[in-house]
Amino acid sequence: MSSYQGVIVSDPWLQSQFTQVELRTLKSKFINVRTQHGRVTLGDLPPVFSKLKAFTEMFNEDEIKTVLGESNSDMGEEIDFEGFLRAYLNLQTHAIEKSGGTKSSFLKATTTTFHHAINESEKASYVAHINNYLAEDKFLKDFLPIDPATDALFNLAKNGVLLCKLINVAVPGTIDERAINTKKVLNPWERNENHTLCLNSAKAIGCTVVNIGTQDLAEGRIQVLADLNLKKTPQLMELVDDSQDVEELLSLAPEKVLLKWMNFHLKKVGYEKQVTNFSTDLKDGEAYAYLLNALAPEHSTPSTLDTSDPTERANMVLQQAEKLECKRFLTPKDIVEGSPNLNLAFVAQIFHNRNGLSTESKNMSYAEMMTDDVETSREERCFRLWINSLGISTYVNNLFEDVRNGWVMLEVLDKLFPGTVNWKQANKPPIKMPFKKVENCNQVINIGKDLNFSLVNVAGNDVVAGNKKLIVAFLWQLMRFSMLQLLKNLRSYSHGKEITDADILNWANNKVKKSGRTTQMESFKDKSLSNGVFFLELLTAVEPRVVDWNLVTKGETDEDKKSNATYIISVARKIGCSIFLLPEDVIEVNQKMILTLTASIMYFCLQQQGEGPDDSDLASEVSRLSVDGSVSDAAPSPQAED
């Protein structure tokens, strides 16, 4: 059996500047240029680089040509892949200088875009967070506690284990830790696998990994805001008066809910100002003093407000918060200087320890009725996290509420299929007039029809009205269509044949059969898939060493099925698959999610082969795919499903 090598660069320093995800993407771009022109020159790069997300908003083609020409006057000089990478880094350096930013080694493992500087206070907060939550971790306990005064945090993050562990702190169970490479000494490929697992798992919990910021992974932002919704904390209903206010509350981002909660209590104790942010409005410490007086009068003293020194007041606020078991992750200086990230985390911590809300609100029964059926809830989660992973400007907190004005869907369509949206006819939020929302949603539906989606008797009004079934049906078709387009793009070697669900099914069965194994699936709703064995065999066929069969069960009991399912998801993400399903989707054989899982594995496999020295391997691989009429029902139209 061959071992996985990844994309290898002979220069170790150059190799260290990129993850395997980045290298595979850039290698694909390089091969495309070489295929078109027979060779690659510096002059070929401006139109390629100008379309990359890292540069598209910073440079036009002429500016890129000027930058590249500064280091080499001969734009007709032929370059190899390493030269391509060096040109990319050269342009990236100019982009960082132009944006006034700096590059952080802590985040280099998970992004190709611009990096944000980490100030010492935030670094100390991250270190305290890690020391607190991971102190008993079997692998990390030998390296903890971290000293915030050193670079130990960055050194520990290099192998990817810490970042994977932090994701599980934020959303427990996201990563099956059996899939993390945790040897004391990891080779470059094992480190890259950990980084890839981290990146794809971060997407799966809703982190935006396009233009990622320090707050997305290191701060544990998702963890501190996890309970700020009506399902987790129905007591939040006390903040609203009627059903219209409830709808507004549902649509608010967690940060906005936290501000609404804070102002609710401040108003009760006579604080006349409105807190609108986690920075300048909190600098003098007065809002904190009033808030703690409302929530914990037994720990409050008049002297907190009597002092005229903001730093002294901030210190007294932190002392009072500690009596509520709020750990000190920020300093008085951080409050006085208005650190937005640290103040957000501090307010959230106060909320978690004492939210001061009643469990007897008249609206509590309304909150308890707000439960979707299990499958709808899982699909809402899947599509919400998928949308957030795309890096559009709007962050989706509640799928069914946030898409009703049509703007989010227009952003998604423009991201996946640039040029399809007529922005001159689009209405940007906030939108008060209902017909403006309908206009947006009508354009969404029209674009869907142009893409040949099944949208019989569907109109923009259905989306505005929040019809969950139709919203899920549209988003499923959108995800599936974009997925099939990705596969089609890899099949340019076979005359651009359209990919079908049956192609994906047959590819998977042929791949497993070729590896000498006998398990097969009849369709994407084949109940035998619930034990997970087929997908573990498929992953092994794609990458022989990635599955540790000593960790695999026969999948005969519910517990064993779940064990296999969680392992499948993490292994798939580890090799580079971006997927958003849950173990339950495998166990219950959710037809839609099973298709996305299979297609993602297929995409990874064909992409790897397409980057090999002999591109004909890809052509022969895809040419063997055949459409079998017996599996044409592999994934029926969403409207045909309940």
XYZ file of C-alpha atoms in Angstrom:
642
model
C 0.000 0.000 0.000
C 1.270 3.483 -0.853
C 1.624 6.041 1.915
C 0.189 9.546 1.777
C 2.819 12.140 0.854
C 0.801 15.260 0.191
C 2.241 18.147 -1.843
C 5.981 18.192 -1.182
C 8.179 21.277 -1.556
C 11.940 20.726 -1.528
C 12.646 23.928 0.417
C 11.680 23.197 4.082
C 11.188 26.898 4.875
C 8.888 27.347 1.887
C 6.982 24.195 2.889
C 6.477 25.607 6.386
C 4.722 28.716 5.064
C 1.703 26.752 3.835
C -0.690 24.057 5.027
C -1.505 21.082 2.837
C -4.907 22.629 2.090
C -3.188 25.760 0.794
C -0.573 23.806 -1.140
C -3.191 21.636 -2.844
C -5.180 24.707 -3.878
C -2.164 26.569 -5.221
C -0.798 23.462 -6.945
C -4.139 23.112 -8.722
C -3.896 26.744 -9.920
C -0.323 26.155 -11.102
C -1.277 23.025 -13.059
C -4.219 24.806 -14.693
C -1.912 27.561 -15.973
C 0.668 25.020 -17.171
C -2.045 23.013 -18.946
C -3.298 26.113 -20.781
C 0.084 27.554 -21.794
C 2.420 24.555 -21.787
C 4.602 26.330 -19.229
C 4.231 28.919 -16.474
C 5.831 32.371 -16.520
C 5.631 35.332 -14.158
C 3.530 37.060 -16.791
C 0.872 34.356 -16.431
C 0.373 35.040 -12.712
C -1.427 38.442 -12.441
C -4.782 37.176 -13.815
C -4.499 34.076 -11.598
C -3.590 35.907 -8.377
C -6.146 38.685 -8.950
C -8.943 36.110 -8.627
C -7.688 34.683 -5.311
C -9.674 35.768 -2.261
C -6.478 36.840 -0.483
C -5.781 39.508 -3.116
C -8.990 40.261 -5.019
C -9.924 43.231 -2.825
C -6.361 44.546 -2.549
C -4.925 44.540 -6.070
C -5.966 44.614 -9.700
C -4.008 42.769 -12.393
C -1.814 45.758 -13.268
C -0.852 46.312 -9.639
C 0.044 42.635 -9.237
C 2.166 42.829 -12.387
C 3.998 45.850 -10.951
C 4.688 44.087 -7.639
C 5.992 40.940 -9.319
C 8.053 43.014 -11.743
C 9.871 44.746 -8.889
C 11.630 41.512 -7.970
C 12.167 40.240 -11.516
C 12.262 42.373 -14.640
C 11.820 39.397 -16.982
C 8.087 38.585 -16.814
C 8.570 35.971 -19.549
C 10.857 33.858 -17.371
C 9.571 30.318 -16.833
C 9.012 29.345 -13.213
C 8.404 26.055 -11.416
C 5.917 25.429 -8.612
C 8.316 26.735 -5.951
C 8.724 29.927 -7.952
C 4.938 30.167 -8.077
C 4.789 29.874 -4.268
C 7.512 32.487 -3.768
C 5.657 34.899 -6.039
C 2.519 34.294 -3.952
C 4.371 35.037 -0.702
C 5.933 38.140 -2.253
C 2.497 39.466 -3.153
C 1.112 38.476 0.234
C 3.836 40.522 1.947
C 2.874 43.589 -0.096
C -0.793 42.987 0.728
C -0.078 42.852 4.454
C 1.978 46.051 4.244
C -0.785 47.748 2.262
C -3.409 46.758 4.842
C -1.199 47.848 7.740
C -1.423 44.384 9.283
C 1.039 41.855 10.603
C 1.334 38.140 10.157
C 0.786 35.881 13.157
C 2.460 32.490 13.240
C -0.279 31.345 15.622
C -2.849 31.485 12.823
C -0.646 30.601 9.866
C -1.748 27.001 10.100
C -5.348 27.792 9.312
C -5.470 30.573 6.779
C -3.975 32.011 3.631
C -5.475 35.434 4.154
C -4.431 38.375 6.260
C -3.575 37.812 9.882
C -4.417 39.920 12.885
C -1.945 40.981 15.533
C -2.543 39.606 19.022
C -1.967 42.129 21.792
C -0.417 41.026 25.060
C -3.645 41.337 27.063
C -5.571 39.127 24.650
C -2.679 36.680 24.549
C -2.744 36.488 28.360
C -6.514 35.924 28.217
C -6.136 33.077 25.723
C -3.428 31.505 27.858
C -5.591 31.713 30.985
C -8.485 30.171 29.037
C -6.288 27.274 27.865
C -4.687 26.729 31.262
C -8.113 26.604 32.878
C -9.982 24.351 30.456
C -7.222 21.981 29.331
C -5.239 21.559 32.541
C -6.295 17.912 32.906
C -5.934 16.945 29.249
C -3.807 13.790 29.009
C -1.713 15.039 26.105
C -1.383 18.714 27.025
C -0.944 18.491 30.798
C 2.809 18.041 30.347
C 2.952 21.423 28.581
C 0.610 23.365 30.884
C 0.357 25.829 32.478
C 1.592 28.084 29.687
C 3.564 31.184 30.690
C 1.888 34.163 28.955
C 5.147 36.130 29.099
C 6.823 33.754 26.623
C 6.134 32.390 23.150
C 5.184 28.991 24.585
C 1.606 29.422 23.309
C 2.746 29.761 19.711
C 5.211 26.887 19.975
C 2.565 24.612 21.465
C 0.094 25.512 18.715
C 2.442 24.479 15.903
C 1.514 20.785 15.813
C -2.222 21.467 15.622
C -3.160 19.414 18.684
C -3.918 22.449 20.869
C -6.214 23.992 18.253
C -8.120 20.723 17.862
C -8.520 20.482 21.642
C -9.776 24.078 21.809
C -12.466 23.317 19.259
C -13.705 20.517 21.507
C -13.700 22.929 24.444
C -15.876 25.321 22.452
C -18.258 22.636 21.150
C -17.660 19.304 22.917
C -17.545 16.247 20.683
C -16.865 18.121 17.435
C -13.608 16.221 16.870
C -13.181 12.522 17.593
C -9.858 12.735 19.415
C -8.885 9.313 18.088
C -8.320 11.088 14.762
C -5.842 13.633 16.188
C -2.171 12.806 15.689
C -0.809 13.054 19.227
C 2.624 11.463 19.114
C 5.286 13.417 20.980
C 7.112 14.061 17.718
C 5.024 14.584 14.574
C 6.334 14.663 11.048
C 5.250 17.546 8.739
C 2.429 15.493 7.181
C 0.965 14.537 10.557
C 1.081 18.186 11.663
C -0.616 19.235 8.435
C -3.310 16.609 9.000
C -3.993 18.108 12.429
C -4.188 21.585 10.929
C -6.557 20.360 8.219
C -8.712 18.595 10.821
C -8.770 21.796 12.855
C -9.699 23.958 9.872
C -12.550 21.766 8.659
C -13.845 21.237 12.194
C -13.758 24.993 12.801
C -15.972 25.418 9.743
C -18.272 22.732 11.116
C -18.965 24.692 14.317
C -19.584 27.954 12.473
C -16.182 29.643 12.512
C -15.535 31.865 9.530
C -12.207 30.655 8.199
C -12.104 33.150 5.333
C -10.236 36.239 6.606
C -10.155 34.497 9.988
C -9.463 36.617 13.041
C -7.907 35.758 16.372
C -11.330 35.806 18.011
C -12.634 32.899 15.922
C -10.445 30.112 17.281
C -8.196 31.241 20.098
C -10.696 33.207 22.133
C -13.286 30.453 22.287
C -15.891 32.969 21.082
C -18.385 30.261 20.190
C -18.079 28.734 23.639
C -18.689 31.934 25.615
C -21.730 32.809 23.496
C -23.124 29.284 23.231
C -26.054 29.723 25.643
C -27.250 33.080 24.325
C -30.290 31.781 22.499
C -33.847 30.860 23.447
C -33.355 27.112 23.077
C -30.446 26.997 25.529
C -31.712 29.759 27.835
C -35.504 30.162 27.567
C -35.345 32.637 30.474
C -34.279 35.205 27.853
C -37.990 35.526 27.088
C -38.146 37.906 30.049
C -36.368 40.471 27.854
C -39.354 40.832 25.487
C -42.997 41.833 25.822
C -44.855 40.374 22.836
C -44.559 37.953 19.921
C -43.175 40.643 17.604
C -40.351 41.273 20.061
C -39.747 37.522 20.211
C -39.178 37.441 16.453
C -36.703 40.285 16.811
C -34.913 38.466 19.630
C -34.657 35.336 17.497
C -32.900 37.258 14.745
C -30.337 38.945 17.002
C -26.694 37.890 17.003
C -25.510 36.487 20.383
C -23.496 39.668 21.016
C -26.643 41.764 20.531
C -28.603 39.480 22.854
C -25.910 39.984 25.470
C -26.172 43.771 25.133
C -29.987 43.572 25.361
C -29.653 41.482 28.531
C -27.171 43.918 30.022
C -29.357 46.964 29.300
C -32.401 45.143 30.690
C -30.748 44.879 34.103
C -29.133 48.335 33.955
C -32.522 49.955 33.364
C -33.940 48.217 36.441
C -31.313 49.809 38.713
C -31.610 53.285 37.211
C -28.601 53.418 34.876
C -29.680 55.999 32.324
C -27.201 55.310 29.506
C -27.574 52.635 26.830
C -24.637 50.263 26.378
C -24.250 49.803 22.636
C -20.804 48.196 22.420
C -18.213 46.267 24.401
C -15.570 48.965 24.113
C -16.054 52.706 24.683
C -19.340 52.333 26.592
C -17.639 50.213 29.248
C -14.380 52.138 29.666
C -15.333 54.023 32.832
C -16.551 50.862 34.580
C -19.840 52.451 35.660
C -22.022 50.090 33.625
C -20.240 47.116 35.192
C -20.754 48.530 38.689
C -24.491 49.001 38.093
C -24.822 45.574 36.466
C -23.202 43.771 39.390
C -25.324 45.776 41.812
C -28.428 44.502 39.976
C -27.268 40.900 39.822
C -25.403 40.523 43.114
C -26.279 43.323 45.540
C -24.819 41.253 48.369
C -21.338 41.737 46.886
C -21.690 45.385 45.830
C -20.526 48.463 47.729
C -21.231 52.194 47.206
C -17.490 52.853 46.976
C -17.401 51.261 43.503
C -19.372 54.189 42.125
C -17.984 56.794 44.517
C -14.422 56.495 43.221
C -13.433 58.870 40.434
C -10.553 56.722 39.190
C -11.748 54.402 36.343
C -8.848 51.984 36.897
C -9.640 51.671 40.597
C -13.328 51.155 39.794
C -12.457 48.496 37.204
C -10.360 46.654 39.783
C -13.232 46.714 42.284
C -15.596 45.409 39.576
C -13.280 42.462 38.919
C -13.079 41.712 42.639
C -16.885 41.628 42.869
C -17.124 39.418 39.780
C -14.683 36.949 41.320
C -17.163 36.484 44.178
C -19.571 35.204 41.494
C -16.844 32.720 40.461
C -16.005 34.673 37.317
C -12.380 33.926 36.548
C -10.138 36.935 35.990
C -9.294 36.739 32.277
C -8.842 40.491 31.873
C -7.218 43.323 33.829
C -8.482 46.732 34.956
C -6.355 48.187 32.158
C -8.249 46.087 29.579
C -11.544 47.548 30.787
C -10.253 51.126 30.846
C -8.726 50.760 27.369
C -11.969 49.262 26.046
C -10.748 45.883 24.759
C -13.862 44.672 22.845
C -12.951 40.975 22.752
C -12.054 40.731 26.430
C -15.060 42.792 27.558
C -17.354 40.583 25.489
C -15.912 37.475 27.129
C -16.214 39.055 30.593
C -19.866 40.069 30.169
C -20.648 36.608 28.801
C -18.980 35.060 31.825
C -21.116 37.155 34.169
C -24.190 36.023 32.222
C -23.235 32.354 32.567
C -22.650 32.628 36.302
C -25.671 34.762 37.175
C -28.068 35.924 34.491
C -30.651 37.266 36.962
C -33.567 36.148 34.772
C -36.748 34.568 36.056
C -37.863 31.039 35.227
C -41.481 32.101 35.700
C -41.791 34.536 32.790
C -45.210 34.676 31.146
C -43.473 33.996 27.845
C -41.607 30.884 29.006
C -44.277 28.575 27.608
C -43.824 30.231 24.217
C -40.101 29.506 24.305
C -40.722 25.880 25.267
C -42.954 25.442 22.205
C -40.176 26.629 19.884
C -38.875 23.169 19.071
C -38.468 21.874 15.533
C -38.541 18.233 14.603
C -35.127 16.625 14.984
C -34.332 16.338 11.271
C -35.297 19.947 10.539
C -33.128 21.141 13.443
C -30.145 19.178 12.164
C -30.603 20.451 8.629
C -30.932 24.026 9.916
C -27.621 23.546 11.696
C -25.956 22.041 8.633
C -26.965 24.811 6.238
C -26.332 27.575 8.772
C -22.790 26.403 9.429
C -22.168 25.771 5.737
C -23.220 29.348 4.913
C -21.044 30.796 7.678
C -18.038 28.809 6.444
C -18.287 30.524 3.041
C -17.087 33.802 4.539
C -19.935 36.058 3.369
C -20.209 39.403 5.136
C -23.406 38.491 7.043
C -23.098 35.969 9.872
C -26.125 33.675 10.185
C -27.318 33.072 13.735
C -30.798 31.698 13.062
C -31.181 30.274 9.574
C -34.942 30.461 9.197
C -35.097 34.039 10.490
C -31.942 35.426 8.875
C -32.719 34.313 5.302
C -36.217 35.796 5.193
C -35.110 39.168 3.797
C -33.323 37.441 0.905
C -30.026 39.260 1.420
C -28.121 36.303 2.891
C -29.183 34.034 0.033
C -28.076 36.651 -2.495
C -24.675 36.809 -0.783
C -24.366 33.015 -0.899
C -25.331 32.877 -4.583
C -22.819 35.615 -5.415
C -20.100 33.794 -3.463
C -20.705 30.460 -5.187
C -21.586 31.793 -8.641
C -20.055 35.258 -9.103
C -21.995 37.508 -11.432
C -25.378 35.835 -10.994
C -26.757 38.527 -8.650
C -27.924 41.902 -9.933
C -26.905 44.004 -6.940
C -28.499 47.127 -8.420
C -31.873 45.461 -7.863
C -31.020 44.163 -4.382
C -32.125 45.811 -1.128
C -29.578 45.851 1.678
C -30.680 45.363 5.311
C -32.059 46.757 7.455
C -35.218 46.436 5.367
C -38.425 47.851 6.858
C -40.730 47.604 3.839
C -41.965 44.010 3.300
C -42.099 44.358 -0.492
C -38.343 45.085 -0.530
C -37.752 41.703 1.107
C -39.989 40.082 -1.503
C -37.942 41.726 -4.269
C -34.760 40.181 -2.872
C -36.354 36.767 -2.482
C -37.870 36.892 -5.976
C -34.388 37.443 -7.377
C -33.138 34.473 -5.321
C -35.869 32.237 -6.757
C -35.235 33.460 -10.315
C -31.520 32.684 -10.019
C -32.433 29.243 -8.679
C -34.615 28.630 -11.703
C -31.745 29.721 -13.980
C -29.652 27.057 -12.245
C -32.422 24.532 -13.025
C -33.454 24.028 -9.404
C -36.790 22.331 -8.789
C -38.911 25.331 -7.714
C -42.391 24.594 -9.028
C -44.964 26.919 -7.446
C -42.288 28.505 -5.224
C -42.188 32.302 -4.967
C -40.236 34.900 -3.015
C -43.180 35.294 -0.634
C -42.620 31.729 0.599
C -39.125 32.639 1.790
C -40.267 35.922 3.358
C -42.983 33.992 5.198
C -40.317 31.677 6.650
C -41.564 28.430 5.052
C -38.991 26.085 6.577
C -39.559 23.195 4.194
C -39.053 25.358 1.112
C -36.047 27.171 2.595
C -34.351 23.844 3.390
C -35.267 22.505 -0.070
C -33.713 25.529 -1.792
C -30.537 25.474 0.302
C -30.138 21.747 -0.204
C -30.340 22.156 -3.963
C -27.859 25.041 -3.738
C -25.364 23.025 -1.694
C -25.773 19.986 -3.946
C -25.432 22.042 -7.146
C -22.248 23.766 -5.945
C -20.859 20.388 -4.890
C -21.554 18.845 -8.302
C -20.009 21.889 -9.993
C -16.813 21.368 -8.001
C -16.680 17.781 -9.206
C -17.433 18.824 -12.764
C -14.553 21.298 -12.662
C -12.200 18.461 -11.788
C -13.546 16.515 -14.755
C -12.427 18.950 -17.440
C -10.159 16.165 -18.624
C -13.235 14.175 -19.658
C -14.944 16.868 -21.763
C -16.893 18.471 -18.927
C -19.441 15.685 -18.499
C -22.147 16.640 -16.013
C -21.869 14.816 -12.687
C -24.934 13.042 -11.303
C -25.710 11.515 -7.933
C -25.418 8.101 -9.579
C -21.876 8.951 -10.733
C -20.917 9.652 -7.129
C -22.527 6.431 -5.934
C -20.809 4.313 -8.571
C -17.458 5.984 -7.981
C -17.624 5.132 -4.268
C -18.602 1.504 -4.898
C -15.889 1.085 -7.543
C -13.282 2.639 -5.260
C -14.065 0.250 -2.413
C -14.235 -2.741 -4.744
C -10.868 -1.892 -6.313
C -9.278 -1.865 -2.857
C -10.208 -5.524 -2.417
C -13.119 -5.019 -0.025
C -16.635 -6.270 -0.584
C -18.926 -3.762 1.138
C -21.166 -1.797 -1.246
C -24.071 0.624 -0.948
C -27.230 0.331 -2.989
C -28.203 4.005 -2.644
C -27.635 6.974 -0.370
C -30.524 5.759 1.777
C -29.176 2.203 2.153
C -29.856 1.316 5.793
C -26.773 -0.911 5.940
C -24.694 2.288 5.895
C -25.712 2.970 9.493
C -22.871 0.853 10.900
C -20.301 3.132 9.214
C -18.153 0.310 7.845
C -18.625 1.245 4.171
C -17.362 4.798 4.667
C -14.382 3.652 6.698
C -13.524 1.265 3.862
C -13.990 4.091 1.341
C -11.677 6.373 3.325
C -9.133 3.557 3.487
C -9.399 3.041 -0.265
C -8.771 6.745 -0.811
C -5.964 7.031 1.756
C -4.708 3.637 3.013
C -3.088 4.781 6.249
C -5.706 7.244 7.510
C -8.031 4.770 9.282
C -6.789 2.870 12.334
C -8.841 -0.301 12.081
C -8.032 -1.171 15.691
C -10.426 1.668 16.620
C -13.262 0.465 14.363
C -16.178 -1.608 15.650
C -18.538 -3.879 13.736
C -21.299 -1.358 14.317
C -23.744 -3.883 15.734
C -24.968 -1.815 18.686
C -26.137 1.800 18.809
C -23.053 2.704 20.827
C -20.730 1.055 18.298
C -22.507 2.757 15.400
C -22.028 6.154 17.034
C -18.366 5.375 17.695
C -17.802 4.563 14.028
C -19.818 7.584 12.845
C -17.875 10.105 14.929
C -14.622 8.548 13.728
C -15.718 8.736 10.073
C -16.479 12.451 10.305
C -13.166 13.379 11.935
C -11.104 11.177 9.601
C -12.832 12.694 6.566
C -12.101 16.202 7.838
C -8.554 15.171 8.641
C -7.760 14.330 5.016
C -9.335 17.566 3.782
C -13.089 17.044 3.424
C -15.306 19.968 4.386
C -18.525 18.447 5.751
C -21.243 19.593 8.140
C -23.088 16.433 9.131
C -23.482 14.928 12.600
C -22.933 11.318 13.721
C -26.730 10.948 13.845
C -26.891 11.659 10.116
C -24.758 8.584 9.479
C -26.511 6.397 12.020
C -29.979 7.311 10.726
C -28.760 7.359 7.082
C -29.838 10.906 6.296
C -29.915 10.701 2.515
C -28.859 14.300 1.888
C -25.962 14.230 4.312
C -24.761 10.815 3.114
C -24.578 12.214 -0.418
C -22.573 15.257 0.711
C -20.169 13.040 2.662
C -19.572 10.755 -0.325
C -19.180 13.663 -2.745
C -16.701 15.410 -0.467
C -14.547 12.278 -0.235
C -14.738 11.893 -4.012
C -13.723 15.523 -4.540
C -10.715 15.130 -2.264
C -9.623 11.941 -4.008
C -9.919 13.282 -7.557
C -8.282 16.565 -6.599
C -5.315 14.698 -5.136
C -4.926 12.643 -8.270
C -5.290 15.736 -10.432
C -2.269 17.254 -8.745
C -0.053 14.250 -9.391
C 2.720 14.159 -11.979
C 0.516 12.375 -14.489
C -2.795 14.167 -15.023
C -3.986 11.263 -17.151
C -4.637 9.359 -13.907
C -7.560 11.673 -13.215
C -8.944 11.242 -16.705
C -8.874 7.471 -16.432
C -10.413 7.608 -12.958
C -13.412 9.695 -13.975
C -13.872 8.005 -17.345
C -14.690 4.750 -15.543
C -17.735 6.354 -13.916
C -20.975 5.109 -15.423
C -24.584 6.008 -14.814
C -26.545 2.998 -13.653
C -30.307 3.349 -13.992
C -30.801 1.199 -10.921
C -29.463 3.970 -8.706
C -31.097 6.927 -10.376
C -33.111 7.485 -7.222
C -29.945 8.024 -5.231
C -30.979 11.514 -4.245
C -34.451 12.598 -5.306
C -35.488 16.196 -5.574
C -35.873 17.821 -2.155
C -39.482 18.615 -2.959
C -40.167 14.926 -3.297
C -39.152 14.374 0.309
C -41.143 14.937 3.430
